[in-house]
Coordinates of C-alpha atoms in Angstrom, one line a residue:
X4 CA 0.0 0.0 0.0
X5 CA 1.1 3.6 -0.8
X6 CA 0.0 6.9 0.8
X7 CA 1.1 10.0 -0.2
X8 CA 0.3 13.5 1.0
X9 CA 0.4 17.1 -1.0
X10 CA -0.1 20.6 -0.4
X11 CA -1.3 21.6 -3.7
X12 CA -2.1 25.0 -2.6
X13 CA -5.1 25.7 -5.1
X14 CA -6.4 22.4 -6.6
X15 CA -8.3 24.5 -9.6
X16 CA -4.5 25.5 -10.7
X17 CA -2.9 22.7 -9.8
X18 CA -5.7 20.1 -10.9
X19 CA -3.4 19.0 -14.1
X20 CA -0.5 18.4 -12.3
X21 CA -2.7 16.2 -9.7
X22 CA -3.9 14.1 -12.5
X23 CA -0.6 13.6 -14.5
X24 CA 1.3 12.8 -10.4
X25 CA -1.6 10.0 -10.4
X26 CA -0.9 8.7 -13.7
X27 CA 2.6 8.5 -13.3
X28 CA 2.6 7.2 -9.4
X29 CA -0.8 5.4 -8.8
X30 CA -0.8 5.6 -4.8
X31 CA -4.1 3.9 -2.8
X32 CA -4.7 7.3 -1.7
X33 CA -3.8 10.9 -1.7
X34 CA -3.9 13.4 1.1
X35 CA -4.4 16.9 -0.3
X36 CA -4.2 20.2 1.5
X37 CA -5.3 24.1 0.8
X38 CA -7.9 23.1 -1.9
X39 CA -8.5 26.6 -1.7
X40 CA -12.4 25.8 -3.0
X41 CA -15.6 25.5 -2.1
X42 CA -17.3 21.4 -2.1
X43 CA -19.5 22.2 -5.2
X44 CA -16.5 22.9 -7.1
X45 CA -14.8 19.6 -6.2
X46 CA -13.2 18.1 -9.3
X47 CA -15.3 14.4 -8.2
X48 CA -15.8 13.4 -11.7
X49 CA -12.0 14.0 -13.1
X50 CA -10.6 12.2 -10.4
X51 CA -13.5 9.8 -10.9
X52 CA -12.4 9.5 -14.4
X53 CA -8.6 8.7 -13.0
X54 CA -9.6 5.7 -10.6
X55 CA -10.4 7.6 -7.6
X56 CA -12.9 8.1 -5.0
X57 CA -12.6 11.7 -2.8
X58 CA -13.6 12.6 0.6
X59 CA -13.3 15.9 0.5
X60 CA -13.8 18.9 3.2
X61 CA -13.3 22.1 1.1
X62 CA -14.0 25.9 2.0
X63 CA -13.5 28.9 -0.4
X64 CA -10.3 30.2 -1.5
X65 CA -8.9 29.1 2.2
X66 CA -7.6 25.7 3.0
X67 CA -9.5 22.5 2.6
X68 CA -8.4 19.1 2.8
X69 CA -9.4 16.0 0.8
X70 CA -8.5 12.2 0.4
X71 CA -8.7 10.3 -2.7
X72 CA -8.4 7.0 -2.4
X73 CA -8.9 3.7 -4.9
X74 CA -11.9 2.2 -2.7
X75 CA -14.0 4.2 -0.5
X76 CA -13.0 5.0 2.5
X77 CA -15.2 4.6 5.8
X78 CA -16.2 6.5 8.8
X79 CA -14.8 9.8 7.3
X80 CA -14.7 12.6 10.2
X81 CA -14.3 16.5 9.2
X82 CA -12.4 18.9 11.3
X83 CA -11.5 18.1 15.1
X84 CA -14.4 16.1 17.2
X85 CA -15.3 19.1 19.8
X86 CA -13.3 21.8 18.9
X87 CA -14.8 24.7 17.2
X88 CA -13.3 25.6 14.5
X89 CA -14.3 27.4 10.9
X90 CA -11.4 26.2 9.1
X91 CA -11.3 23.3 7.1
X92 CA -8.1 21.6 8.4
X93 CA -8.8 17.8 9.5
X94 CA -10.4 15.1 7.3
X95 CA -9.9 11.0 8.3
X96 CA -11.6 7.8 7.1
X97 CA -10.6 4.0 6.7
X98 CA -9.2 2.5 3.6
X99 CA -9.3 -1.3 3.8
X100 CA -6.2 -3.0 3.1
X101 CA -4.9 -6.2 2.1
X102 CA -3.1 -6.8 6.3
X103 CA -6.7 -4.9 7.4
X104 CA -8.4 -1.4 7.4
X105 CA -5.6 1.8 7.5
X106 CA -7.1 5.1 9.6
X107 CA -5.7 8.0 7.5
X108 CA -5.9 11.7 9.0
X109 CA -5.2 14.5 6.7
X110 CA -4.3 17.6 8.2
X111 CA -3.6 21.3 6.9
X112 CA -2.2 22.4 10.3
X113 CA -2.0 25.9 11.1
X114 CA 0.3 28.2 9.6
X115 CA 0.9 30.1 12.9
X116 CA 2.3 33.4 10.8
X117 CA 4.5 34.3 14.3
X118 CA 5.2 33.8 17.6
X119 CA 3.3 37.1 18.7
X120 CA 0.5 36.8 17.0
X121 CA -3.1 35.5 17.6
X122 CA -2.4 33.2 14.9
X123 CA 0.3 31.7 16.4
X124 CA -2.4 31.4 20.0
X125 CA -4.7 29.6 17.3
X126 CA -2.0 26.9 16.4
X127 CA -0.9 26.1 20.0
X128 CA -5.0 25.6 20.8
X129 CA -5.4 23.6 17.8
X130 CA -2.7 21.4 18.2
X131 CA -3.8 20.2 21.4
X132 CA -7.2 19.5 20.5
X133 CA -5.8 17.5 18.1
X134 CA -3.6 15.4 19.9
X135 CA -6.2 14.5 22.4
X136 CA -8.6 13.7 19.5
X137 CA -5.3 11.6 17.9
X138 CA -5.6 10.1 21.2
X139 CA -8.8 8.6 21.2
X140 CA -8.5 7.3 17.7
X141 CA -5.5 5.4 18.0
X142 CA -7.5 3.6 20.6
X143 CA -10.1 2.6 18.0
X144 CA -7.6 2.2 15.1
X145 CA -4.1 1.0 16.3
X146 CA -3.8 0.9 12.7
X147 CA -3.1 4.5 11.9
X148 CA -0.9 6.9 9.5
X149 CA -1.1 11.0 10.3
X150 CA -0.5 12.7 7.1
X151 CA -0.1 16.3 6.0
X152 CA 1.2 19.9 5.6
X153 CA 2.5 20.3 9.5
X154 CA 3.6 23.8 8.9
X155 CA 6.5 23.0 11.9
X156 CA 9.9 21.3 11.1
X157 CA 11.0 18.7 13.6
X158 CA 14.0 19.8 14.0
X159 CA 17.3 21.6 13.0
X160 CA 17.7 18.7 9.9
X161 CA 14.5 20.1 8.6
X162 CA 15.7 23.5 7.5
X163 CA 17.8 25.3 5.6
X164 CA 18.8 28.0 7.8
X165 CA 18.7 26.2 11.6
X166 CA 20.4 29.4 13.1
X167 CA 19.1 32.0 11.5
X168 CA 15.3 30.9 11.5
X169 CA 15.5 29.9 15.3
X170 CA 12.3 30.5 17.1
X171 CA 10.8 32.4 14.0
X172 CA 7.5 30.3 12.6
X173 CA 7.8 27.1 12.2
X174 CA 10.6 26.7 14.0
X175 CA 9.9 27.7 17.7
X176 CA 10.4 25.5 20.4
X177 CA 6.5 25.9 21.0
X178 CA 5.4 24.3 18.0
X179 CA 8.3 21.5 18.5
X180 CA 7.2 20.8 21.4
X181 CA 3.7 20.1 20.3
X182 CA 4.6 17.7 17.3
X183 CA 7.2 15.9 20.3
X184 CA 3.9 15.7 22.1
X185 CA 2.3 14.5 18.9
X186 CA 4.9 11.5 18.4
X187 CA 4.8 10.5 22.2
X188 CA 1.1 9.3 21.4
X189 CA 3.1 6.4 19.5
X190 CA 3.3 8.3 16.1
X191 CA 7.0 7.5 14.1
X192 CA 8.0 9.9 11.6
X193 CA 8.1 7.8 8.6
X194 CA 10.8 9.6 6.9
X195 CA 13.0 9.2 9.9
X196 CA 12.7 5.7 9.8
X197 CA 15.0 5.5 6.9
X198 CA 18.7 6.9 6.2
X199 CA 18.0 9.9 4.1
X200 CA 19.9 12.3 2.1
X201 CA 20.9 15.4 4.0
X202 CA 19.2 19.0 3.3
X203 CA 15.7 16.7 2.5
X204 CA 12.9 19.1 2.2
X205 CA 9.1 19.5 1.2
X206 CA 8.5 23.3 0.9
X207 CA 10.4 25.6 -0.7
X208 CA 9.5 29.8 -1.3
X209 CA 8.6 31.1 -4.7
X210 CA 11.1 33.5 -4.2
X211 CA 14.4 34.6 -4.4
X212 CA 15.3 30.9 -6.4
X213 CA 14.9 29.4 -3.1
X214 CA 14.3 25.8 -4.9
X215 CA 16.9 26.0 -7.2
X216 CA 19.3 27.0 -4.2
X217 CA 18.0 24.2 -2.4
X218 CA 16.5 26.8 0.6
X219 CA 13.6 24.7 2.1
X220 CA 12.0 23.2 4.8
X221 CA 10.6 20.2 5.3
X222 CA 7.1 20.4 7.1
X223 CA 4.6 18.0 5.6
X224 CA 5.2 14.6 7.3
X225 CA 3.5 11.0 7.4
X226 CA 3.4 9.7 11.0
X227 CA 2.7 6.3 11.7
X228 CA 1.1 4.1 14.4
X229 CA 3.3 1.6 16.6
X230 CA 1.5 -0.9 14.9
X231 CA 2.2 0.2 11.0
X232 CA 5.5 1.1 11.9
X233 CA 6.9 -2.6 11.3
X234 CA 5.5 -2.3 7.8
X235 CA 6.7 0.7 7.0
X236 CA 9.1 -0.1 3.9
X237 CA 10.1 3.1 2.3
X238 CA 9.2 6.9 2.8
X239 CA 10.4 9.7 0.2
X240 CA 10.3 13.2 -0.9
X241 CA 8.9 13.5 -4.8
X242 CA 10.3 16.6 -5.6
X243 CA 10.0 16.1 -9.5
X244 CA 6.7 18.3 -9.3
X245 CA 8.6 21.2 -7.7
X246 CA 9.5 21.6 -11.4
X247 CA 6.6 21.9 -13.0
X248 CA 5.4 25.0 -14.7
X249 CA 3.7 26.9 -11.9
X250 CA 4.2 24.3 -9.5
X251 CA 2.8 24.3 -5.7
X252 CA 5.3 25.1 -3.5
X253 CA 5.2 22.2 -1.6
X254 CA 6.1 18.7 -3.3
X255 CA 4.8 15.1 -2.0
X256 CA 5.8 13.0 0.0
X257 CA 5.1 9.0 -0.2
X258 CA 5.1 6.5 2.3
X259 CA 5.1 2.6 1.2
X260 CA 3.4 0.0 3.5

């Protein structure tokens, strides 16, 4: 089984480029993030067309989040159980697989924009009420893979300027501490589990050449369960679609079960 997850910021621009990734690297599903569009002007039948089913959990010109998967997926949740929230940021649902069902969590976490800002008091509150949530569904599916646009890096490996970028967003000890918090549930970074090359990253700016330079960060992850964990047989970084002609700024990554 292969899962993948993409920020695709804008899936009306980027549709294309979804379509062609598919053809070229047919994954059992596909966690996407920042639809940026409403659920009546979900592409269902194109992606219909290409083989796939989509949950989807879309809000205009803002984020959004969406699965597509080859089956249907089962006992799909949108946004965080309890916690009010008018961002769509959070959709899950079980794909059955060959060793048994997979619970697959997509999340656009918040971007935080800085430390001072109310933003930034938005991110720490949602993060928690995720991780309790996360809690409660590892419970009822041991069998479980977080996926998605974290919008923190892990650690200094995960950036391109570690001292420079200290405690700015995405890099303060806060939001760190949250995603440590995160992994103590029993989550494994997938991409961790594997020797990897160094200066390995998901996201790069649109400016200032900061992909040709190699300037990035890597914040969208795929956390597994204790459980997958032992199945887990490869995790990468695709950054081929980096190069497309008005590419998203953020490239996928794929984890292979």
């Amino acid at each position: 089984m292969k899962v993948a997850t993409w920020n695709v910021n804008s899936l009306s621009v980027r549709l294309p480029q979804v379509l062609d990734w598919l053809a070229a690297n047919p994954v059992d599903a596909l966690c996407l993030q920042e639809l940026k569009l409403s659920d009546d002007k979900f592409p269902v039948a194109a992606l219909q067309e290409a083989g796939y089913h989509s949950a989807f959990f879309g809000q205009k010109t803002y984020n959004g989040v969406a699965i597509l998967s080859r089956s249907p997926l089962s006992e799909t949740v949108r946004n965080i159980p309890g916690f009010e929230d008018e961002q769509a940021r959070i959709i899950a649902g079980t794909l059955q697989g060959e060793d048994g069902p997979v619970r697959i969590v997509n999340g656009y976490f918040v971007n935080g924009q800085a430390p001072d800002s109310d933003k930034f008091v938005y991110k720490m509150r949602w993060l928690q009420a995720l991780r309790d949530w996360l809690h409660s569904q590892l419970e009822a599916h041991p069998r479980l893979v977080l996926l998605g646009d974290f919008n923190i890096t892990a650690d200094d490996r995960d950036t391109w300027d570690p001292e420079g970028l200290r405690e700015t967003i995405h890099h303060t000890t806060a939001e760190r501490d949250e995603l440590k918090a995160l992994l103590a549930l029993g989550l494994h970074d997938a991409f961790r589990l594997f020797e990897q090359a160094e200066k390995s990253y998901s996201w790069w700016d649109y400016r200032e050449f900061a992909f040709r330079r190699n300037r990035g960060l890597r914040i969208d992850y795929a956390l597994v369960s204790e459980a997958l964990k032992p199945q887990v047989s490869a995790c990468v970084i695709d950054r081929a679609p980096r190069k497309n002609e008005r590419p998203s700024d953020h490239t996928p990554v794929v984890v292979t079960f």
